[in-house]
Short mmCIF file of C-alpha atoms in Angstrom, two decimals:
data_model
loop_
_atom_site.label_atom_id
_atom_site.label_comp_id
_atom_site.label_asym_id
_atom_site.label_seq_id
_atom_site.Cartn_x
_atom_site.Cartn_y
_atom_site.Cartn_z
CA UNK G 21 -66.32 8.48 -39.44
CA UNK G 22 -66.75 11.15 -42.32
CA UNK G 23 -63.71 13.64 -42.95
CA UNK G 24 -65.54 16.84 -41.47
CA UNK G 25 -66.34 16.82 -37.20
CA UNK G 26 -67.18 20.42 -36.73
CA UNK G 27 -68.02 20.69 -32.98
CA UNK G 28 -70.02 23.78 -31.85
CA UNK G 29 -70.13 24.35 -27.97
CA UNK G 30 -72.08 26.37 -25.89
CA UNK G 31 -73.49 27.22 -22.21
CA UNK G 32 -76.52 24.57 -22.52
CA UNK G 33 -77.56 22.37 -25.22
CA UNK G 34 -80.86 24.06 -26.23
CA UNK G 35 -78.78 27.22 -27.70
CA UNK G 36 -75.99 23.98 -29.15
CA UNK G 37 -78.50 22.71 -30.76
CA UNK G 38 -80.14 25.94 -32.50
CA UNK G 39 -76.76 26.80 -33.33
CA UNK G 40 -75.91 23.69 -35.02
CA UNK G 41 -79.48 23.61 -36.78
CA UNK G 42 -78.84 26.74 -38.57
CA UNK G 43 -74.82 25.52 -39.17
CA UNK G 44 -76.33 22.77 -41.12
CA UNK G 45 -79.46 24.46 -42.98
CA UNK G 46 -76.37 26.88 -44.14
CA UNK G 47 -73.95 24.11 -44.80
CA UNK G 48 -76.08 22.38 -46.95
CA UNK G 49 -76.19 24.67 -49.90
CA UNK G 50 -72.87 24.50 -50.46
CA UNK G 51 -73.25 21.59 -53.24
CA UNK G 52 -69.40 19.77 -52.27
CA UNK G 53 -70.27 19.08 -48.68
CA UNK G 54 -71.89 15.54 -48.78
CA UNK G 55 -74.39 13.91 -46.19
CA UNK G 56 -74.18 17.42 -43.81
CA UNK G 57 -76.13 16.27 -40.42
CA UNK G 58 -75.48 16.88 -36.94
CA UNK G 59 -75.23 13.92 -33.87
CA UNK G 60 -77.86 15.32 -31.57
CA UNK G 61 -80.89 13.13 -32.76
CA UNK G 62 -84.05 13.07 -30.43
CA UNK G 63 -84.35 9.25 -30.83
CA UNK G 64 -85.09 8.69 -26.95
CA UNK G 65 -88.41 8.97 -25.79
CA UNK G 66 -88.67 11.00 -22.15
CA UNK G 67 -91.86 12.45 -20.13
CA UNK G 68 -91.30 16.12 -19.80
CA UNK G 69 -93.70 17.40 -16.45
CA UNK G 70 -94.72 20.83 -16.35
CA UNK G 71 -95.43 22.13 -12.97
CA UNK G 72 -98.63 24.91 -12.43
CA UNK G 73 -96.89 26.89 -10.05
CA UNK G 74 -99.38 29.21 -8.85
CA UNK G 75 -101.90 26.56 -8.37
CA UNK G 76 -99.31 24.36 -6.28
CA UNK G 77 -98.81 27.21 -4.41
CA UNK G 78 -102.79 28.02 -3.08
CA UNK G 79 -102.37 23.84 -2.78
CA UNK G 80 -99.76 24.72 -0.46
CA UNK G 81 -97.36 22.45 -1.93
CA UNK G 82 -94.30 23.23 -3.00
CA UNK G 83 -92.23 22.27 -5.63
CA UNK G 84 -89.99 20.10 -3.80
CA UNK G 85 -92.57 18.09 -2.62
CA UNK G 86 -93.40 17.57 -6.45
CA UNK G 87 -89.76 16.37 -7.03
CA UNK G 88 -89.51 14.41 -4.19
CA UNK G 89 -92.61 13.14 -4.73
CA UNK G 90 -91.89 11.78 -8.18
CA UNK G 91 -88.51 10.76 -7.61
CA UNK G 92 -89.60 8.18 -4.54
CA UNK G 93 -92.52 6.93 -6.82
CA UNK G 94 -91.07 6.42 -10.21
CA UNK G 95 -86.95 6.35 -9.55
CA UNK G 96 -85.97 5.69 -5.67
CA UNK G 97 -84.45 6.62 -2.85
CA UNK G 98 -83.05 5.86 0.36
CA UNK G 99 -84.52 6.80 3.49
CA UNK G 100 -82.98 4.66 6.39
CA UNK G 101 -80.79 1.86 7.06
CA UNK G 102 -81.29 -0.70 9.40
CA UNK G 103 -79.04 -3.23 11.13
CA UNK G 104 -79.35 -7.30 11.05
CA UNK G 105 -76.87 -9.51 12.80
CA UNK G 106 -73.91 -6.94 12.32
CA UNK G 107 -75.11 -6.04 8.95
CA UNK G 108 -76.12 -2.85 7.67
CA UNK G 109 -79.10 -2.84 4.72
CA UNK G 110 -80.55 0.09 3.10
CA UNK G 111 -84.07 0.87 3.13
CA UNK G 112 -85.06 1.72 -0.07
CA UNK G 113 -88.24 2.98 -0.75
CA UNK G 114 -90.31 2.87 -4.81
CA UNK G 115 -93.67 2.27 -6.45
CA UNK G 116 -94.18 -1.42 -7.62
CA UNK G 117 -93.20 -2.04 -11.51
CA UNK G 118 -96.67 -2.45 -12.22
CA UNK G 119 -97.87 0.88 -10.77
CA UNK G 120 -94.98 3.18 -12.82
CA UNK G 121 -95.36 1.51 -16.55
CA UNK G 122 -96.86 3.65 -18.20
CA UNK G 123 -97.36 7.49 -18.33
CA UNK G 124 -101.27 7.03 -17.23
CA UNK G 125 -99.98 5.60 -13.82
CA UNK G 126 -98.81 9.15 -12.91
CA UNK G 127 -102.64 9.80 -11.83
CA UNK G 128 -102.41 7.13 -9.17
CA UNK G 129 -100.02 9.47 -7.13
CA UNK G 130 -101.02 11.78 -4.52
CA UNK G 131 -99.49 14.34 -2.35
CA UNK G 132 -100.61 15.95 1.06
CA UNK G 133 -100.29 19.70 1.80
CA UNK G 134 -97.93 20.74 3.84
CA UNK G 135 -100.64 22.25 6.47
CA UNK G 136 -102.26 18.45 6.07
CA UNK G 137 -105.63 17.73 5.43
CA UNK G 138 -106.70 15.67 2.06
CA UNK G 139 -104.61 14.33 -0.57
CA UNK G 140 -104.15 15.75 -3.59
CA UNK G 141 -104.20 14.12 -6.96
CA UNK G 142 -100.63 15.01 -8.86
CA UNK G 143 -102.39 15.36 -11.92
CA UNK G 144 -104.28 18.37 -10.65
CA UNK G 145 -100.91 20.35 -10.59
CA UNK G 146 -98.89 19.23 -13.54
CA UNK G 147 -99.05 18.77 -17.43
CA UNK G 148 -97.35 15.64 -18.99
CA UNK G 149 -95.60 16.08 -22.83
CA UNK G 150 -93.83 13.41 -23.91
CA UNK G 151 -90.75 14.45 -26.25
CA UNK G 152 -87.94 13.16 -27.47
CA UNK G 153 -84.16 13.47 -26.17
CA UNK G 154 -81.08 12.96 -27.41
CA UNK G 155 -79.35 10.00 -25.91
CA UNK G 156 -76.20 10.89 -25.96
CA UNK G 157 -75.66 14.27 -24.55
CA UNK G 158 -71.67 15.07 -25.48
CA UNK G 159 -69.49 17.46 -23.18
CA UNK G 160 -66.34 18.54 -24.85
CA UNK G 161 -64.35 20.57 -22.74
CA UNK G 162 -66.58 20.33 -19.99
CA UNK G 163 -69.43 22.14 -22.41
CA UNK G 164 -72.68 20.84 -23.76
CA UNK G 165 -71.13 20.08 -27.51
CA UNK G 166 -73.16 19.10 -30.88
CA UNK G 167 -70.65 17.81 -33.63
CA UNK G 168 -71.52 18.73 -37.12
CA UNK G 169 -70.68 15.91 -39.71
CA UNK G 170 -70.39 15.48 -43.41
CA UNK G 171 -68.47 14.19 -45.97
CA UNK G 172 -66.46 15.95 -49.34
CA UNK G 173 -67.50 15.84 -52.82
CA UNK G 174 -64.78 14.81 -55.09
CA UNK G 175 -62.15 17.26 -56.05
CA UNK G 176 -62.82 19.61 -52.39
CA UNK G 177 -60.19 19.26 -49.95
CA UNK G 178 -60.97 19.08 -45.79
CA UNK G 179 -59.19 22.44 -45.80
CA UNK G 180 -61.51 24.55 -47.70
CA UNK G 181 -64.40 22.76 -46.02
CA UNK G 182 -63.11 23.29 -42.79
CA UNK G 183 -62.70 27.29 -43.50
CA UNK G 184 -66.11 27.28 -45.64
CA UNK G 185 -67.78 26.19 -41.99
CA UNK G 186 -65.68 28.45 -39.35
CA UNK G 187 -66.49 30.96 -41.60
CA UNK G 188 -70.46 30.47 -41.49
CA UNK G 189 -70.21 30.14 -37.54
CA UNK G 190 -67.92 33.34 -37.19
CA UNK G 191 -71.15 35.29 -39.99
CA UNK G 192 -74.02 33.72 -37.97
CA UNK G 193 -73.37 32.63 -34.28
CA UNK G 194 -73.03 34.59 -31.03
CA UNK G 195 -69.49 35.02 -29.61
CA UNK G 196 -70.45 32.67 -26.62
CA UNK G 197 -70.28 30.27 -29.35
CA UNK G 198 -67.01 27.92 -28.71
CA UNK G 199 -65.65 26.09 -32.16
CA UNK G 200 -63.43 23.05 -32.40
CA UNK G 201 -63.04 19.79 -34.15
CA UNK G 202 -62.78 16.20 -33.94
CA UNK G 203 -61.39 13.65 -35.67
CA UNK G 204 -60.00 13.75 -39.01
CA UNK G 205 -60.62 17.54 -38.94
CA UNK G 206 -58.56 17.51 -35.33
CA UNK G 207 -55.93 15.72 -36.89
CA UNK G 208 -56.03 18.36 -40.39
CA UNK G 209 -55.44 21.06 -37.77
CA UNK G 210 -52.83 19.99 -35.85
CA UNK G 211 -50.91 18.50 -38.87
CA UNK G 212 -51.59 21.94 -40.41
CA UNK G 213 -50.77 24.21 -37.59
CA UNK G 214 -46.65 22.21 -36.91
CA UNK G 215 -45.80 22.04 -40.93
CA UNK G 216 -45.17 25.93 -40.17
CA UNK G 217 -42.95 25.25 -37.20
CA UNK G 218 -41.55 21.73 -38.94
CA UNK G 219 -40.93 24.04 -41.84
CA UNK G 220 -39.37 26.81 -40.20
CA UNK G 221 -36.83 24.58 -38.02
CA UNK G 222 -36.12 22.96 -41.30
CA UNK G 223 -34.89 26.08 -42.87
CA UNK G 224 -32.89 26.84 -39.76
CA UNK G 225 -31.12 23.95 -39.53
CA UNK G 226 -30.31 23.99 -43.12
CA UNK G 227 -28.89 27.68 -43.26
CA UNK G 228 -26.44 26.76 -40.14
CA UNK G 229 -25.37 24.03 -41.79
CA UNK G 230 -24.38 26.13 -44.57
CA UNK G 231 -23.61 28.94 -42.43
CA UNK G 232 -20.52 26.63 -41.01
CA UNK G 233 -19.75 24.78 -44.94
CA UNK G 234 -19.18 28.44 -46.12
CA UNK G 235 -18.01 30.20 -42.93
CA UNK G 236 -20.01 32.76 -44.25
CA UNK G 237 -24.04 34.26 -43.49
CA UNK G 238 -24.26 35.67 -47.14
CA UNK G 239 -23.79 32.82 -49.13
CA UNK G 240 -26.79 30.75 -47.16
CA UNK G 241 -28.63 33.21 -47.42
CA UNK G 242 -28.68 33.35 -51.32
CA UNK G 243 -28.64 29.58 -51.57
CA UNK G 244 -31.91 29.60 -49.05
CA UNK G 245 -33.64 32.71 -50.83
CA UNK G 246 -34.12 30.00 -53.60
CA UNK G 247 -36.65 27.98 -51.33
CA UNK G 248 -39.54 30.05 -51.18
CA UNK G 249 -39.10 29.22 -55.33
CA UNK G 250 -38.96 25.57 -54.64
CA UNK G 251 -42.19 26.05 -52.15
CA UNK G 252 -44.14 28.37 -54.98
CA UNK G 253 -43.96 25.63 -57.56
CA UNK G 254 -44.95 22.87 -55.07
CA UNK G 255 -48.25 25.08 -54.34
CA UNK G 256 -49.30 25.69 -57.85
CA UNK G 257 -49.03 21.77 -59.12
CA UNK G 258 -50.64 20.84 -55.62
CA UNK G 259 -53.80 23.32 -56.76
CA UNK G 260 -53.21 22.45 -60.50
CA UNK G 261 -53.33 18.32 -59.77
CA UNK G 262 -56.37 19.12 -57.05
CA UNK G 263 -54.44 17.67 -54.30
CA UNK G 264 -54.66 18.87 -50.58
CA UNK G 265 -52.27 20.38 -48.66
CA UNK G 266 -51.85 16.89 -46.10
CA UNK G 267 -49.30 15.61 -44.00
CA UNK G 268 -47.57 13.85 -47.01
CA UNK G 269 -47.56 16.68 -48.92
CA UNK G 270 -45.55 18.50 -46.17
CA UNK G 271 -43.25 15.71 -45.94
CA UNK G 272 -42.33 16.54 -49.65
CA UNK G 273 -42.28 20.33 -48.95
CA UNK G 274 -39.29 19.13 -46.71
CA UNK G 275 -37.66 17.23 -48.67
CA UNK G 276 -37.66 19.87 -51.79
CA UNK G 277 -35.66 22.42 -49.10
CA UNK G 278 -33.03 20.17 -48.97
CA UNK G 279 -33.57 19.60 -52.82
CA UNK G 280 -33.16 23.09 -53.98
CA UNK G 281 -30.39 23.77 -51.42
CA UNK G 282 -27.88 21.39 -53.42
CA UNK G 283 -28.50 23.30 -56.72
CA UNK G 284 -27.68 26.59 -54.65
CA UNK G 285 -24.79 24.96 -52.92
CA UNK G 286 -23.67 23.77 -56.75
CA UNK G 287 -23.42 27.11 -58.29
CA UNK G 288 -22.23 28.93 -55.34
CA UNK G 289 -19.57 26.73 -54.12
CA UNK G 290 -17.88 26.74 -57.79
CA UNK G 291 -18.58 30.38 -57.69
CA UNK G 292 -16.83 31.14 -54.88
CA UNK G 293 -13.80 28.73 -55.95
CA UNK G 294 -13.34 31.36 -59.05
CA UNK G 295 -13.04 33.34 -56.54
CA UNK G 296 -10.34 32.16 -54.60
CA UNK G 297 -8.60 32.51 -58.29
CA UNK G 298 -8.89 35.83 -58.26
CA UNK G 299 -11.99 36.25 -60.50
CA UNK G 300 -14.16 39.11 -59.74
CA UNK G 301 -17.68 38.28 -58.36
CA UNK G 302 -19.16 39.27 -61.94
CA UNK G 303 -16.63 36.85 -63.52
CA UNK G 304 -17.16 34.40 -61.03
CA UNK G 305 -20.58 33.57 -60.88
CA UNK G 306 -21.06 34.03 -64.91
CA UNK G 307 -18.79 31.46 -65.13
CA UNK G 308 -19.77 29.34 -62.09
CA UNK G 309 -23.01 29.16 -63.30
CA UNK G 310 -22.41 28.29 -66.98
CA UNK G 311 -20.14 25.37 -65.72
CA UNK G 312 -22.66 24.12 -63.60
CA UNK G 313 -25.74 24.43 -65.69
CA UNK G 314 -24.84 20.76 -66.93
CA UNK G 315 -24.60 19.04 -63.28
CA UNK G 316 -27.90 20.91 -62.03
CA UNK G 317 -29.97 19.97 -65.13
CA UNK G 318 -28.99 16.60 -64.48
CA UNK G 319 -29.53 16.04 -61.17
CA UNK G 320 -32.94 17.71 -61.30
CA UNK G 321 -33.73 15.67 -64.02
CA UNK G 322 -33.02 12.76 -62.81
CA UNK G 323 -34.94 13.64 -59.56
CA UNK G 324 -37.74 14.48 -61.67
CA UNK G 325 -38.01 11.45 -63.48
CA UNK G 326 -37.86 9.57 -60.00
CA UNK G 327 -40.63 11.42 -58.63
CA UNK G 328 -43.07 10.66 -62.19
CA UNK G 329 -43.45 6.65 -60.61
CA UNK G 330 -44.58 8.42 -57.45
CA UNK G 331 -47.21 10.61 -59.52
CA UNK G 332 -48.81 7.70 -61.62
CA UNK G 333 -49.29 4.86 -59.24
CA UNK G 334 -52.33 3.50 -58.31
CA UNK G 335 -54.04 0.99 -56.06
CA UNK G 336 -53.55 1.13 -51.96
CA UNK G 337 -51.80 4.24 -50.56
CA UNK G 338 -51.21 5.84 -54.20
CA UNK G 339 -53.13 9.24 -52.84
CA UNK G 340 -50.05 9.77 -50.35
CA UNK G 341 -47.46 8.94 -52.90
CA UNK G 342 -49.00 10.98 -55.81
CA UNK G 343 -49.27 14.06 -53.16
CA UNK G 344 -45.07 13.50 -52.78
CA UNK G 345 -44.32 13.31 -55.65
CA UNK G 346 -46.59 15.87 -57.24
CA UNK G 347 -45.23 18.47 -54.74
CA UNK G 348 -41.60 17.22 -56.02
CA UNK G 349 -42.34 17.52 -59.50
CA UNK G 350 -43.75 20.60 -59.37
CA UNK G 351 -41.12 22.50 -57.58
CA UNK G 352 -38.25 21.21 -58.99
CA UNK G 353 -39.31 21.98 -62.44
CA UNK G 354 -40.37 25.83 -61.55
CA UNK G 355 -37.76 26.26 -58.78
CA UNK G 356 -34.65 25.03 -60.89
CA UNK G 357 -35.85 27.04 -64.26
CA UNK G 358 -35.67 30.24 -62.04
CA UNK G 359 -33.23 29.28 -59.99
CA UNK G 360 -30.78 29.17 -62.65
CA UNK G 361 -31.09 33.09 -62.67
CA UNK G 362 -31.91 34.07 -59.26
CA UNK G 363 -29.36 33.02 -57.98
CA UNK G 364 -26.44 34.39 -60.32
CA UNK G 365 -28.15 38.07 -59.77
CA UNK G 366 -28.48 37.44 -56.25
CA UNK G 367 -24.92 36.42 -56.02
CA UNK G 368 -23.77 39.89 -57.87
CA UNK G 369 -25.60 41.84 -55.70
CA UNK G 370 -24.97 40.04 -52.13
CA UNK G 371 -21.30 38.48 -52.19
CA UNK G 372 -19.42 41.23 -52.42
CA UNK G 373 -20.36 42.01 -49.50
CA UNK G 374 -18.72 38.20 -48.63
CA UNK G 375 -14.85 37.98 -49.02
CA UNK G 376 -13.97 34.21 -50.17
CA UNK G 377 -12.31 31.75 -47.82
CA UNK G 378 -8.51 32.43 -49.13
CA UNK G 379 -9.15 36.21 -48.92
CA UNK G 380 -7.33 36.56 -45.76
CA UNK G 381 -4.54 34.00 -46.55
CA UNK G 382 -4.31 35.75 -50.07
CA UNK G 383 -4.14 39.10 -48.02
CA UNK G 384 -1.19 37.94 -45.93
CA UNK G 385 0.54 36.75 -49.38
CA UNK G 386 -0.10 40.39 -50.68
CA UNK G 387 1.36 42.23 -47.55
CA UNK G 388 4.38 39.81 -47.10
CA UNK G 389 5.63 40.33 -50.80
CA UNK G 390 5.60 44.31 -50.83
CA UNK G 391 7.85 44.71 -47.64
CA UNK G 392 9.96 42.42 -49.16
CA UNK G 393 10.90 43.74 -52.57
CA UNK G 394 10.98 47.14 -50.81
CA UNK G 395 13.54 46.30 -48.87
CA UNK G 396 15.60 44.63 -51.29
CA UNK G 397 15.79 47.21 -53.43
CA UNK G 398 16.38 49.60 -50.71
CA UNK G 399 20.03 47.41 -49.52
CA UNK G 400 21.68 47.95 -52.75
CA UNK G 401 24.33 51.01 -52.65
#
């Protein structure tokens, strides 16, 4: 099967097929779509019979004697049954092989008016054309369906083929028109369509979790405003390297979320330590983050470095390993350089609205020493 099944549905499969003609004369100048054909091929031979109407009718036959007619002669059908020893048989009634072999042998059949009299040859009321038919005639969703194929020069991704073609259907066909996929394509789309929700339950699930590690909603939220940095970075090598956007690509979207939350978490948590010490939130993250500039270069380094095998390889299954590891690369590398002062502002400007974790308990200390020495003081005479 090639990558792109572009299915174009419609109310019958004369206007399908139009449609899909012009789809294809279109598709074809674009020079990276490959091999662009369609599967309705008129590869079966058929008899098409054109009825005179008006004649038939001063004949005084009617058009359902001209069915019925041809259907008993060249097809069959049943007109009685009959009983033999308790059995029932069907009396089926058809022209002999020999008589319905070839498209000359329609001239041999005859019909009577329907006020009697003489037969009437069946040639003196209809036309014969042979043509050809498609022999597969597909229904998808229950509508007469023509699937447009072809396959991707090197370098284009499915995606931008896939939006190159809706695009020339939405320009060029009627709105009756119905538009769908199959296939690879199918799969592209629905792959495409749940990275937003995979992503989005992702992020979720990470903030609570640091929502509850912090008892706080401010600090998450500055470690997890570093992810759409992360996510940047992972776009541009992906376009950079010529790479689509697939399924393992989006698996290594994921994983760079969680990724860029432990550089966050690194700075912050040290951050917010200081300021259990009684550092201001200035002091604090200055200081946090030149203290941890060491561990997070490290670690990303060393992630880095572990995702260059994944880039390189080669041989069976190294296009979904390269796409991982390029998205990897990429964001860490652009993520953690900005990171490393995103954060620190964003941490100035949002936790002070944040108190740290031994605020209140410092608070208590506070208010239980200045009663205290008050009332000493006050005792002596």
């Amino acid at each position: 099967n090639q990558p792109v099944e572009f299915v174009i549905a419609g109310p019958d499969y004369e206007s399908v097929q139009a449609w899909s003609e012009e789809i294809v004369e279109r598709a074809k100048e674009n020079p990276n779509l490959l091999n662009v054909d369609t599967d309705f091929e008129l590869t079966r031979p058929e008899l098409k019979v054109n009825i005179d109407r008006d004649r038939a009718a001063d004949l005084d036959i009617t058009i359902e004697d001209v069915g019925l007619t041809l259907q008993t002669m060249l097809a069959s059908r049943q007109v009685t049954t009959y009983l033999d020893r308790g059995r029932e048989y069907d009396v089926i009634i058809q022209a002999d092989d020999a008589d319905r072999a070839t498209p000359g042998d329609m001239e041999q059949i005859f019909l009577r008016p329907r006020a009697g009299g003489e037969l009437i040859p069946l040639k003196a009321l209809v036309s014969v054309e042979e043509i050809g038919a498609n022999p597969d005639l597909r229904r998808i969703d229950r509508l007469p369906a023509v699937v447009v194929s072809a396959s991707l020069a090197e370098g284009y991704d499915l995606g931008s083929a896939l939006t190159y073609l809706n695009n020339l259907a939405v320009d060029n066909l009627p709105p009756e028109a119905r538009l769908s996929y199959k296939g690879l394509s199918q799969e592209f789309q629905d792959s495409s369509a749940a990275i937003y929700l995979t992503f989005g339950l992702a992020f979720i699930i990470v903030f609570l979790v640091l929502a509850a590690q912090f008892e706080s909603w401010i600090h998450p939220l500055i470690i997890m405003l570093s992810v759409p940095l992360a996510v940047t970075g992972a776009l541009i090598a992906l376009a950079w390297s010529g790479i689509s956007l697939n399924i393992y690509s989006q698996i290594g979207i994921i994983m760079l979320l969680g990724l860029m939350a432990k550089n966050g978490i690194l700075i912050v948590e040290f951050a917010n330590q200081l300021r259990d010490k009684g550092y201001e939130v200035k002091e604090a993250i200055l200081e946090g983050a030149s203290l941890r500039f060491r561990p997070v270069l490290m670690t990303t380094i060393s992630t880095v470095f572990g995702a260059v095998p994944l880039v390189i390889a080669t041989g069976a299954g190294a296009e979904s390993r390269a796409a991982i590891g390029m998205v990897i690369l990429g964001g860490l590398i652009f993520a953690t350089t900005l990171t490393l002062f995103i954060i620190p502002v964003l941490y100035n400007l949002l936790a002070r609205f944040a108190k740290s974790s031994n605020a209140v308990e410092q608070e208590l200390e506070r208010l239980a020493a200045g009663p205290s020495g008050g009332s000493s003081s006050a005792a002596v005479p």
